[in-house]
Amino acid sequence: MSSSNVLEVSGGICAYCGACVSICSTSAIYLEDDKIAIRGEKCTRCGLCVKVCPAINIEIYEPPVIESYTARSTIQKVLEVCQDGGVVTALLMEALKRGLVDIVIVCGESETERLKPRPFLANSPEDVLIAAGSKYSLSPILNLLEEAISRSDKVAIVGLPCHLRALELMRKAQLVEYTRAIRLKIGLFCMNNYPYANLIKIIAEVAKAPLSEVNKVEIRKGKFIVWLRTGVARSAAITEFKEYVNVACKTCPDFTAWFSDISVGSAGSEEGWSTVLIRSETGRNLFNMAVKEGVITAKSLSEKALNQVRRLAGVKLKRALGSINQIKLS
């Protein structure tokens, strides 16, 4: 592009979050073959896509954590499908049940491609259950933002640090038409993410079996684990797959989803439980409500466990600073 307000994505530095697609009023930016594409002739050079891009607008600022817990859902049907403690699913079900939100932007699995994320709008607890479980590939969930806010003024979103940073950038750019309907932001801990094609390569290398024989995938304690339908688990250190990590992830400093109301992840908690960081009064009110209703059981997070989270956050921050400096020097 000739204009300084429009940047071609180069070097793969794209979080594939979908924010630019959602805010582009002329549809100059669109999704194509798991990538962001641009119709140059439709671009008005407004520059909004640059302002909301989480991959090129990186600020090192972590809002304070109000409270921290280790928690798990008490709902059996949630525990049957969740990745860790089922906290995110239980919270969303409670928020929908109480009318705090009407629509949730979530990520399920594609009906046609195994283990490929599929963003969709959930408006019932049953829909939320469909989206349970971690996804380990890039997902442009913010592509659905415009549709969500056109249908309701009470929208929740579950996203990675990049998704929530994009929303924060929209807020800073005073794009209130996109942000005012967002009532709840739940963020997921994230160290790395992978383009779908790369994820399939990793699974093939770890599983040593056809994709049709794979039951589920998880990343836990530094290992990439593939469970086969036979019940056999095969694993490898995630450090073996550094070249498959999305480039934008390497410059992202945020492990715990700084710009969320509630941050959730497995780091710091025992298997079957989730670490929960409360970051706002909105988050605290919903979490306390869920505990009071008995849909979640929770214990204060120990200092030792919190230090585990801090250590991983520090690793990601250090990597990001090194990657950013390398890009500036190149």
PDB file of C-alpha atoms in Angstrom, residues 72-318:
ATOM      1  CA  ARG A  72     -13.177 -25.541  39.352  1.00  0.00           C
ATOM      2  CA  SER A  73     -16.748 -25.956  38.185  1.00  0.00           C
ATOM      3  CA  THR A  74     -19.120 -28.163  40.170  1.00  0.00           C
ATOM      4  CA  ILE A  75     -21.354 -28.791  37.145  1.00  0.00           C
ATOM      5  CA  GLN A  76     -20.890 -32.376  35.984  1.00  0.00           C
ATOM      6  CA  LYS A  77     -21.723 -31.747  32.327  1.00  0.00           C
ATOM      7  CA  VAL A  78     -19.112 -28.986  32.278  1.00  0.00           C
ATOM      8  CA  LEU A  79     -16.446 -31.197  33.860  1.00  0.00           C
ATOM      9  CA  GLU A  80     -17.114 -33.849  31.219  1.00  0.00           C
ATOM     10  CA  VAL A  81     -16.069 -31.552  28.366  1.00  0.00           C
ATOM     11  CA  CYS A  82     -13.772 -28.910  29.877  1.00  0.00           C
ATOM     12  CA  GLN A  83     -10.002 -28.707  29.506  1.00  0.00           C
ATOM     13  CA  ASP A  84      -9.042 -27.927  33.103  1.00  0.00           C
ATOM     14  CA  GLY A  85     -11.434 -26.766  35.805  1.00  0.00           C
ATOM     15  CA  GLY A  86     -14.276 -25.619  33.574  1.00  0.00           C
ATOM     16  CA  VAL A  87     -14.318 -22.195  35.209  1.00  0.00           C
ATOM     17  CA  VAL A  88     -14.740 -20.193  32.003  1.00  0.00           C
ATOM     18  CA  THR A  89     -17.669 -22.302  30.862  1.00  0.00           C
ATOM     19  CA  ALA A  90     -19.349 -22.147  34.285  1.00  0.00           C
ATOM     20  CA  LEU A  91     -18.944 -18.359  34.498  1.00  0.00           C
ATOM     21  CA  LEU A  92     -20.410 -17.814  31.049  1.00  0.00           C
ATOM     22  CA  MET A  93     -23.341 -20.105  31.764  1.00  0.00           C
ATOM     23  CA  GLU A  94     -24.042 -18.152  34.963  1.00  0.00           C
ATOM     24  CA  ALA A  95     -23.763 -14.795  33.171  1.00  0.00           C
ATOM     25  CA  LEU A  96     -26.242 -15.926  30.514  1.00  0.00           C
ATOM     26  CA  LYS A  97     -28.587 -17.443  33.082  1.00  0.00           C
ATOM     27  CA  ARG A  98     -28.736 -14.189  35.052  1.00  0.00           C
ATOM     28  CA  GLY A  99     -29.137 -11.998  31.985  1.00  0.00           C
ATOM     29  CA  LEU A 100     -25.855 -10.183  32.566  1.00  0.00           C
ATOM     30  CA  VAL A 101     -25.062 -10.893  28.920  1.00  0.00           C
ATOM     31  CA  ASP A 102     -27.149 -12.081  25.971  1.00  0.00           C
ATOM     32  CA  ILE A 103     -24.414 -13.114  23.555  1.00  0.00           C
ATOM     33  CA  VAL A 104     -20.937 -14.538  24.041  1.00  0.00           C
ATOM     34  CA  ILE A 105     -18.238 -14.506  21.372  1.00  0.00           C
ATOM     35  CA  VAL A 106     -16.625 -17.917  21.783  1.00  0.00           C
ATOM     36  CA  CYS A 107     -14.575 -20.401  19.826  1.00  0.00           C
ATOM     37  CA  GLY A 108     -15.722 -23.916  19.059  1.00  0.00           C
ATOM     38  CA  GLU A 109     -14.362 -26.479  16.620  1.00  0.00           C
ATOM     39  CA  SER A 110     -14.924 -26.548  12.876  1.00  0.00           C
ATOM     40  CA  GLU A 111     -17.480 -29.069  11.681  1.00  0.00           C
ATOM     41  CA  THR A 112     -15.383 -29.880   8.621  1.00  0.00           C
ATOM     42  CA  GLU A 113     -11.742 -29.636   9.766  1.00  0.00           C
ATOM     43  CA  ARG A 114     -10.557 -31.490  12.863  1.00  0.00           C
ATOM     44  CA  LEU A 115      -9.243 -29.332  15.719  1.00  0.00           C
ATOM     45  CA  LYS A 116      -9.633 -26.121  13.722  1.00  0.00           C
ATOM     46  CA  PRO A 117     -11.118 -23.242  15.757  1.00  0.00           C
ATOM     47  CA  ARG A 118     -14.504 -21.917  14.670  1.00  0.00           C
ATOM     48  CA  PRO A 119     -15.627 -18.611  16.194  1.00  0.00           C
ATOM     49  CA  PHE A 120     -19.355 -18.327  16.790  1.00  0.00           C
ATOM     50  CA  LEU A 121     -21.908 -16.413  18.840  1.00  0.00           C
ATOM     51  CA  ALA A 122     -23.338 -18.325  21.797  1.00  0.00           C
ATOM     52  CA  ASN A 123     -26.645 -17.223  23.286  1.00  0.00           C
ATOM     53  CA  SER A 124     -27.437 -20.156  25.567  1.00  0.00           C
ATOM     54  CA  PRO A 125     -25.653 -22.318  28.155  1.00  0.00           C
ATOM     55  CA  GLU A 126     -25.873 -25.211  25.673  1.00  0.00           C
ATOM     56  CA  ASP A 127     -23.996 -23.155  23.072  1.00  0.00           C
ATOM     57  CA  VAL A 128     -21.303 -22.345  25.617  1.00  0.00           C
ATOM     58  CA  LEU A 129     -20.827 -26.044  26.361  1.00  0.00           C
ATOM     59  CA  ILE A 130     -20.129 -26.661  22.679  1.00  0.00           C
ATOM     60  CA  ALA A 131     -17.203 -24.238  22.900  1.00  0.00           C
ATOM     61  CA  ALA A 132     -15.656 -25.816  26.016  1.00  0.00           C
ATOM     62  CA  GLY A 133     -12.009 -26.849  25.880  1.00  0.00           C
ATOM     63  CA  SER A 134      -8.819 -25.117  24.771  1.00  0.00           C
ATOM     64  CA  LYS A 135      -8.022 -24.419  21.130  1.00  0.00           C
ATOM     65  CA  TYR A 136      -4.406 -24.277  20.001  1.00  0.00           C
ATOM     66  CA  SER A 137      -4.666 -22.471  16.701  1.00  0.00           C
ATOM     67  CA  LEU A 138      -5.226 -18.871  15.604  1.00  0.00           C
ATOM     68  CA  SER A 139      -8.848 -17.769  15.579  1.00  0.00           C
ATOM     69  CA  PRO A 140     -10.201 -14.428  14.256  1.00  0.00           C
ATOM     70  CA  ILE A 141     -12.975 -14.171  16.841  1.00  0.00           C
ATOM     71  CA  LEU A 142     -13.175 -10.375  16.601  1.00  0.00           C
ATOM     72  CA  ASN A 143     -14.422 -10.801  13.062  1.00  0.00           C
ATOM     73  CA  LEU A 144     -17.770 -11.483  14.763  1.00  0.00           C
ATOM     74  CA  LEU A 145     -17.714  -8.334  16.894  1.00  0.00           C
ATOM     75  CA  GLU A 146     -19.809  -6.217  14.543  1.00  0.00           C
ATOM     76  CA  GLU A 147     -22.492  -8.911  14.276  1.00  0.00           C
ATOM     77  CA  ALA A 148     -22.534  -9.423  18.053  1.00  0.00           C
ATOM     78  CA  ILE A 149     -23.002  -5.754  18.905  1.00  0.00           C
ATOM     79  CA  SER A 150     -25.684  -5.386  16.236  1.00  0.00           C
ATOM     80  CA  ARG A 151     -27.701  -8.092  18.001  1.00  0.00           C
ATOM     81  CA  SER A 152     -27.220  -7.089  21.635  1.00  0.00           C
ATOM     82  CA  ASP A 153     -25.896  -4.392  23.941  1.00  0.00           C
ATOM     83  CA  LYS A 154     -24.839  -7.049  26.462  1.00  0.00           C
ATOM     84  CA  VAL A 155     -21.969  -8.973  24.907  1.00  0.00           C
ATOM     85  CA  ALA A 156     -19.288 -11.118  26.528  1.00  0.00           C
ATOM     86  CA  ILE A 157     -16.098 -12.337  24.916  1.00  0.00           C
ATOM     87  CA  VAL A 158     -13.638 -15.100  25.682  1.00  0.00           C
ATOM     88  CA  GLY A 159     -10.295 -14.397  24.090  1.00  0.00           C
ATOM     89  CA  LEU A 160      -6.545 -14.576  24.149  1.00  0.00           C
ATOM     90  CA  PRO A 161      -4.319 -11.654  25.173  1.00  0.00           C
ATOM     91  CA  CYS A 162      -4.140 -10.419  21.564  1.00  0.00           C
ATOM     92  CA  HIS A 163      -7.925 -10.319  21.201  1.00  0.00           C
ATOM     93  CA  LEU A 164      -8.351  -8.348  24.404  1.00  0.00           C
ATOM     94  CA  ARG A 165      -5.494  -5.988  23.582  1.00  0.00           C
ATOM     95  CA  ALA A 166      -7.273  -5.211  20.303  1.00  0.00           C
ATOM     96  CA  LEU A 167     -10.440  -4.351  22.244  1.00  0.00           C
ATOM     97  CA  GLU A 168      -8.409  -2.111  24.542  1.00  0.00           C
ATOM     98  CA  LEU A 169      -6.942  -0.367  21.493  1.00  0.00           C
ATOM     99  CA  MET A 170     -10.480   0.193  20.195  1.00  0.00           C
ATOM    100  CA  ARG A 171     -11.381   1.755  23.527  1.00  0.00           C
ATOM    101  CA  LYS A 172      -8.348   4.037  23.399  1.00  0.00           C
ATOM    102  CA  ALA A 173      -9.221   5.021  19.830  1.00  0.00           C
ATOM    103  CA  GLN A 174     -12.693   5.975  21.148  1.00  0.00           C
ATOM    104  CA  LEU A 175     -14.437   3.483  18.880  1.00  0.00           C
ATOM    105  CA  VAL A 176     -17.326   3.344  21.323  1.00  0.00           C
ATOM    106  CA  GLU A 177     -19.670   1.834  18.762  1.00  0.00           C
ATOM    107  CA  TYR A 178     -17.564  -1.337  19.015  1.00  0.00           C
ATOM    108  CA  THR A 179     -16.760  -1.369  22.724  1.00  0.00           C
ATOM    109  CA  ARG A 180     -19.767  -0.039  24.630  1.00  0.00           C
ATOM    110  CA  ALA A 181     -21.725  -3.294  24.315  1.00  0.00           C
ATOM    111  CA  ILE A 182     -18.903  -5.395  25.781  1.00  0.00           C
ATOM    112  CA  ARG A 183     -20.021  -6.173  29.333  1.00  0.00           C
ATOM    113  CA  LEU A 184     -17.615  -9.005  30.181  1.00  0.00           C
ATOM    114  CA  LYS A 185     -14.130  -9.963  29.009  1.00  0.00           C
ATOM    115  CA  ILE A 186     -12.672 -13.313  30.042  1.00  0.00           C
ATOM    116  CA  GLY A 187      -9.045 -13.778  29.044  1.00  0.00           C
ATOM    117  CA  LEU A 188      -7.117 -17.012  28.654  1.00  0.00           C
ATOM    118  CA  PHE A 189      -3.477 -17.523  29.607  1.00  0.00           C
ATOM    119  CA  CYS A 190      -1.407 -17.928  26.439  1.00  0.00           C
ATOM    120  CA  MET A 191       2.287 -18.548  25.831  1.00  0.00           C
ATOM    121  CA  ASN A 192       2.170 -19.598  22.160  1.00  0.00           C
ATOM    122  CA  ASN A 193      -0.326 -20.095  19.391  1.00  0.00           C
ATOM    123  CA  TYR A 194      -0.029 -21.732  15.996  1.00  0.00           C
ATOM    124  CA  PRO A 195      -1.391 -21.278  12.481  1.00  0.00           C
ATOM    125  CA  TYR A 196      -3.722 -24.186  11.760  1.00  0.00           C
ATOM    126  CA  ALA A 197      -1.437 -25.744   9.143  1.00  0.00           C
ATOM    127  CA  ASN A 198       1.426 -25.718  11.653  1.00  0.00           C
ATOM    128  CA  LEU A 199      -0.753 -27.220  14.382  1.00  0.00           C
ATOM    129  CA  ILE A 200      -1.567 -30.153  12.110  1.00  0.00           C
ATOM    130  CA  LYS A 201       2.152 -30.666  11.447  1.00  0.00           C
ATOM    131  CA  ILE A 202       2.877 -30.717  15.187  1.00  0.00           C
ATOM    132  CA  ILE A 203       0.094 -33.195  15.862  1.00  0.00           C
ATOM    133  CA  ALA A 204       1.378 -35.479  13.109  1.00  0.00           C
ATOM    134  CA  GLU A 205       4.916 -35.380  14.508  1.00  0.00           C
ATOM    135  CA  VAL A 206       3.788 -36.061  18.073  1.00  0.00           C
ATOM    136  CA  ALA A 207       0.986 -38.547  17.413  1.00  0.00           C
ATOM    137  CA  LYS A 208       2.728 -40.550  14.702  1.00  0.00           C
ATOM    138  CA  ALA A 209      -0.787 -41.470  13.629  1.00  0.00           C
ATOM    139  CA  PRO A 210      -3.447 -40.133  11.224  1.00  0.00           C
ATOM    140  CA  LEU A 211      -5.486 -37.148  12.396  1.00  0.00           C
ATOM    141  CA  SER A 212      -8.587 -39.349  12.312  1.00  0.00           C
ATOM    142  CA  GLU A 213      -7.112 -41.355  15.204  1.00  0.00           C
ATOM    143  CA  VAL A 214      -6.556 -38.268  17.401  1.00  0.00           C
ATOM    144  CA  ASN A 215      -9.063 -37.694  20.191  1.00  0.00           C
ATOM    145  CA  LYS A 216      -7.808 -34.468  21.773  1.00  0.00           C
ATOM    146  CA  VAL A 217      -4.783 -32.235  22.194  1.00  0.00           C
ATOM    147  CA  GLU A 218      -3.511 -30.372  25.233  1.00  0.00           C
ATOM    148  CA  ILE A 219      -0.490 -28.358  26.308  1.00  0.00           C
ATOM    149  CA  ARG A 220       0.497 -28.930  29.903  1.00  0.00           C
ATOM    150  CA  LYS A 221       3.667 -28.365  31.910  1.00  0.00           C
ATOM    151  CA  GLY A 222       5.768 -27.601  28.859  1.00  0.00           C
ATOM    152  CA  LYS A 223       4.591 -30.599  26.868  1.00  0.00           C
ATOM    153  CA  PHE A 224       2.462 -30.940  23.765  1.00  0.00           C
ATOM    154  CA  ILE A 225       0.232 -33.949  24.454  1.00  0.00           C
ATOM    155  CA  VAL A 226      -1.831 -35.811  21.882  1.00  0.00           C
ATOM    156  CA  TRP A 227      -4.431 -38.306  23.074  1.00  0.00           C
ATOM    157  CA  LEU A 228      -5.373 -41.026  20.602  1.00  0.00           C
ATOM    158  CA  ARG A 229      -8.819 -42.604  20.437  1.00  0.00           C
ATOM    159  CA  THR A 230      -7.254 -45.777  21.842  1.00  0.00           C
ATOM    160  CA  GLY A 231      -6.515 -43.915  25.085  1.00  0.00           C
ATOM    161  CA  VAL A 232      -2.782 -43.753  24.414  1.00  0.00           C
ATOM    162  CA  ALA A 233      -1.100 -40.399  25.080  1.00  0.00           C
ATOM    163  CA  ARG A 234       1.988 -39.292  23.171  1.00  0.00           C
ATOM    164  CA  SER A 235       3.914 -36.155  23.996  1.00  0.00           C
ATOM    165  CA  ALA A 236       6.880 -33.970  23.160  1.00  0.00           C
ATOM    166  CA  ALA A 237       8.392 -30.821  24.640  1.00  0.00           C
ATOM    167  CA  ILE A 238       6.809 -27.705  23.152  1.00  0.00           C
ATOM    168  CA  THR A 239      10.321 -26.277  22.763  1.00  0.00           C
ATOM    169  CA  GLU A 240      10.769 -28.725  19.870  1.00  0.00           C
ATOM    170  CA  PHE A 241       8.242 -26.752  17.840  1.00  0.00           C
ATOM    171  CA  LYS A 242       9.502 -23.174  18.159  1.00  0.00           C
ATOM    172  CA  GLU A 243       9.582 -22.727  14.388  1.00  0.00           C
ATOM    173  CA  TYR A 244       5.853 -23.440  14.221  1.00  0.00           C
ATOM    174  CA  VAL A 245       4.843 -20.647  16.627  1.00  0.00           C
ATOM    175  CA  ASN A 246       2.985 -17.729  15.048  1.00  0.00           C
ATOM    176  CA  VAL A 247       5.420 -14.853  14.545  1.00  0.00           C
ATOM    177  CA  ALA A 248       3.198 -12.299  16.315  1.00  0.00           C
ATOM    178  CA  CYS A 249       3.175 -14.484  19.433  1.00  0.00           C
ATOM    179  CA  LYS A 250       6.917 -14.008  19.778  1.00  0.00           C
ATOM    180  CA  THR A 251       6.512 -10.239  20.167  1.00  0.00           C
ATOM    181  CA  CYS A 252       3.478 -10.454  22.473  1.00  0.00           C
ATOM    182  CA  PRO A 253       4.443  -9.664  26.099  1.00  0.00           C
ATOM    183  CA  ASP A 254       1.137 -10.696  27.674  1.00  0.00           C
ATOM    184  CA  PHE A 255       0.765 -14.175  29.197  1.00  0.00           C
ATOM    185  CA  THR A 256      -2.198 -13.611  31.516  1.00  0.00           C
ATOM    186  CA  ALA A 257      -4.551 -11.501  29.369  1.00  0.00           C
ATOM    187  CA  TRP A 258      -3.971  -8.132  31.044  1.00  0.00           C
ATOM    188  CA  PHE A 259      -7.039  -6.398  29.628  1.00  0.00           C
ATOM    189  CA  SER A 260      -9.658  -8.855  30.869  1.00  0.00           C
ATOM    190  CA  ASP A 261     -12.121  -8.739  33.738  1.00  0.00           C
ATOM    191  CA  ILE A 262     -11.131 -12.278  34.676  1.00  0.00           C
ATOM    192  CA  SER A 263      -8.024 -14.150  33.507  1.00  0.00           C
ATOM    193  CA  VAL A 264      -8.056 -17.951  33.541  1.00  0.00           C
ATOM    194  CA  GLY A 265      -5.455 -20.634  32.862  1.00  0.00           C
ATOM    195  CA  SER A 266      -3.968 -23.886  34.089  1.00  0.00           C
ATOM    196  CA  ALA A 267      -0.595 -22.519  35.225  1.00  0.00           C
ATOM    197  CA  GLY A 268      -0.271 -22.536  39.000  1.00  0.00           C
ATOM    198  CA  SER A 269      -3.135 -24.954  39.652  1.00  0.00           C
ATOM    199  CA  GLU A 270      -3.351 -28.705  40.102  1.00  0.00           C
ATOM    200  CA  GLU A 271      -4.672 -30.844  37.272  1.00  0.00           C
ATOM    201  CA  GLY A 272      -8.437 -30.468  37.016  1.00  0.00           C
ATOM    202  CA  TRP A 273      -8.370 -26.950  38.468  1.00  0.00           C
ATOM    203  CA  SER A 274      -7.968 -23.489  36.942  1.00  0.00           C
ATOM    204  CA  THR A 275      -6.045 -20.457  38.103  1.00  0.00           C
ATOM    205  CA  VAL A 276      -8.293 -17.391  38.220  1.00  0.00           C
ATOM    206  CA  LEU A 277      -7.048 -13.786  38.353  1.00  0.00           C
ATOM    207  CA  ILE A 278      -9.721 -11.181  39.118  1.00  0.00           C
ATOM    208  CA  ARG A 279      -8.887  -7.869  37.425  1.00  0.00           C
ATOM    209  CA  SER A 280     -12.037  -5.747  37.752  1.00  0.00           C
ATOM    210  CA  GLU A 281     -15.144  -5.253  39.856  1.00  0.00           C
ATOM    211  CA  THR A 282     -17.165  -6.735  37.006  1.00  0.00           C
ATOM    212  CA  GLY A 283     -15.052  -9.856  37.195  1.00  0.00           C
ATOM    213  CA  ARG A 284     -15.175 -10.021  40.974  1.00  0.00           C
ATOM    214  CA  ASN A 285     -18.957  -9.661  41.092  1.00  0.00           C
ATOM    215  CA  LEU A 286     -19.531 -12.449  38.576  1.00  0.00           C
ATOM    216  CA  PHE A 287     -17.015 -14.784  40.204  1.00  0.00           C
ATOM    217  CA  ASN A 288     -18.434 -14.241  43.696  1.00  0.00           C
ATOM    218  CA  MET A 289     -21.939 -14.796  42.342  1.00  0.00           C
ATOM    219  CA  ALA A 290     -20.895 -18.103  40.760  1.00  0.00           C
ATOM    220  CA  VAL A 291     -19.249 -19.248  44.000  1.00  0.00           C
ATOM    221  CA  LYS A 292     -22.305 -18.233  46.045  1.00  0.00           C
ATOM    222  CA  GLU A 293     -24.588 -20.145  43.678  1.00  0.00           C
ATOM    223  CA  GLY A 294     -22.379 -23.210  44.048  1.00  0.00           C
ATOM    224  CA  VAL A 295     -21.510 -23.569  40.363  1.00  0.00           C
ATOM    225  CA  ILE A 296     -17.846 -22.949  41.173  1.00  0.00           C
ATOM    226  CA  THR A 297     -15.736 -23.978  44.136  1.00  0.00           C
ATOM    227  CA  ALA A 298     -12.674 -21.863  44.863  1.00  0.00           C
ATOM    228  CA  LYS A 299      -9.661 -21.521  47.149  1.00  0.00           C
ATOM    229  CA  SER A 300      -7.218 -18.652  47.469  1.00  0.00           C
ATOM    230  CA  LEU A 301      -4.196 -19.121  45.238  1.00  0.00           C
ATOM    231  CA  SER A 302      -1.032 -19.755  47.231  1.00  0.00           C
ATOM    232  CA  GLU A 303       1.980 -17.489  46.874  1.00  0.00           C
ATOM    233  CA  LYS A 304       3.937 -20.440  45.487  1.00  0.00           C
ATOM    234  CA  ALA A 305       1.318 -20.996  42.784  1.00  0.00           C
ATOM    235  CA  LEU A 306       1.144 -17.288  42.002  1.00  0.00           C
ATOM    236  CA  ASN A 307       4.914 -17.266  41.595  1.00  0.00           C
ATOM    237  CA  GLN A 308       4.599 -20.033  38.996  1.00  0.00           C
ATOM    238  CA  VAL A 309       2.299 -17.780  36.997  1.00  0.00           C
ATOM    239  CA  ARG A 310       4.669 -14.836  37.452  1.00  0.00           C
ATOM    240  CA  ARG A 311       7.615 -16.924  36.272  1.00  0.00           C
ATOM    241  CA  LEU A 312       5.871 -17.934  33.046  1.00  0.00           C
ATOM    242  CA  ALA A 313       4.675 -14.367  32.529  1.00  0.00           C
ATOM    243  CA  GLY A 314       8.274 -13.221  32.926  1.00  0.00           C
ATOM    244  CA  VAL A 315       9.479 -15.754  30.362  1.00  0.00           C
ATOM    245  CA  LYS A 316       6.995 -14.486  27.790  1.00  0.00           C
ATOM    246  CA  LEU A 317       7.767 -10.837  28.528  1.00  0.00           C
ATOM    247  CA  LYS A 318      11.509 -11.425  28.180  1.00  0.00           C
TER     248      LYS A 318
END
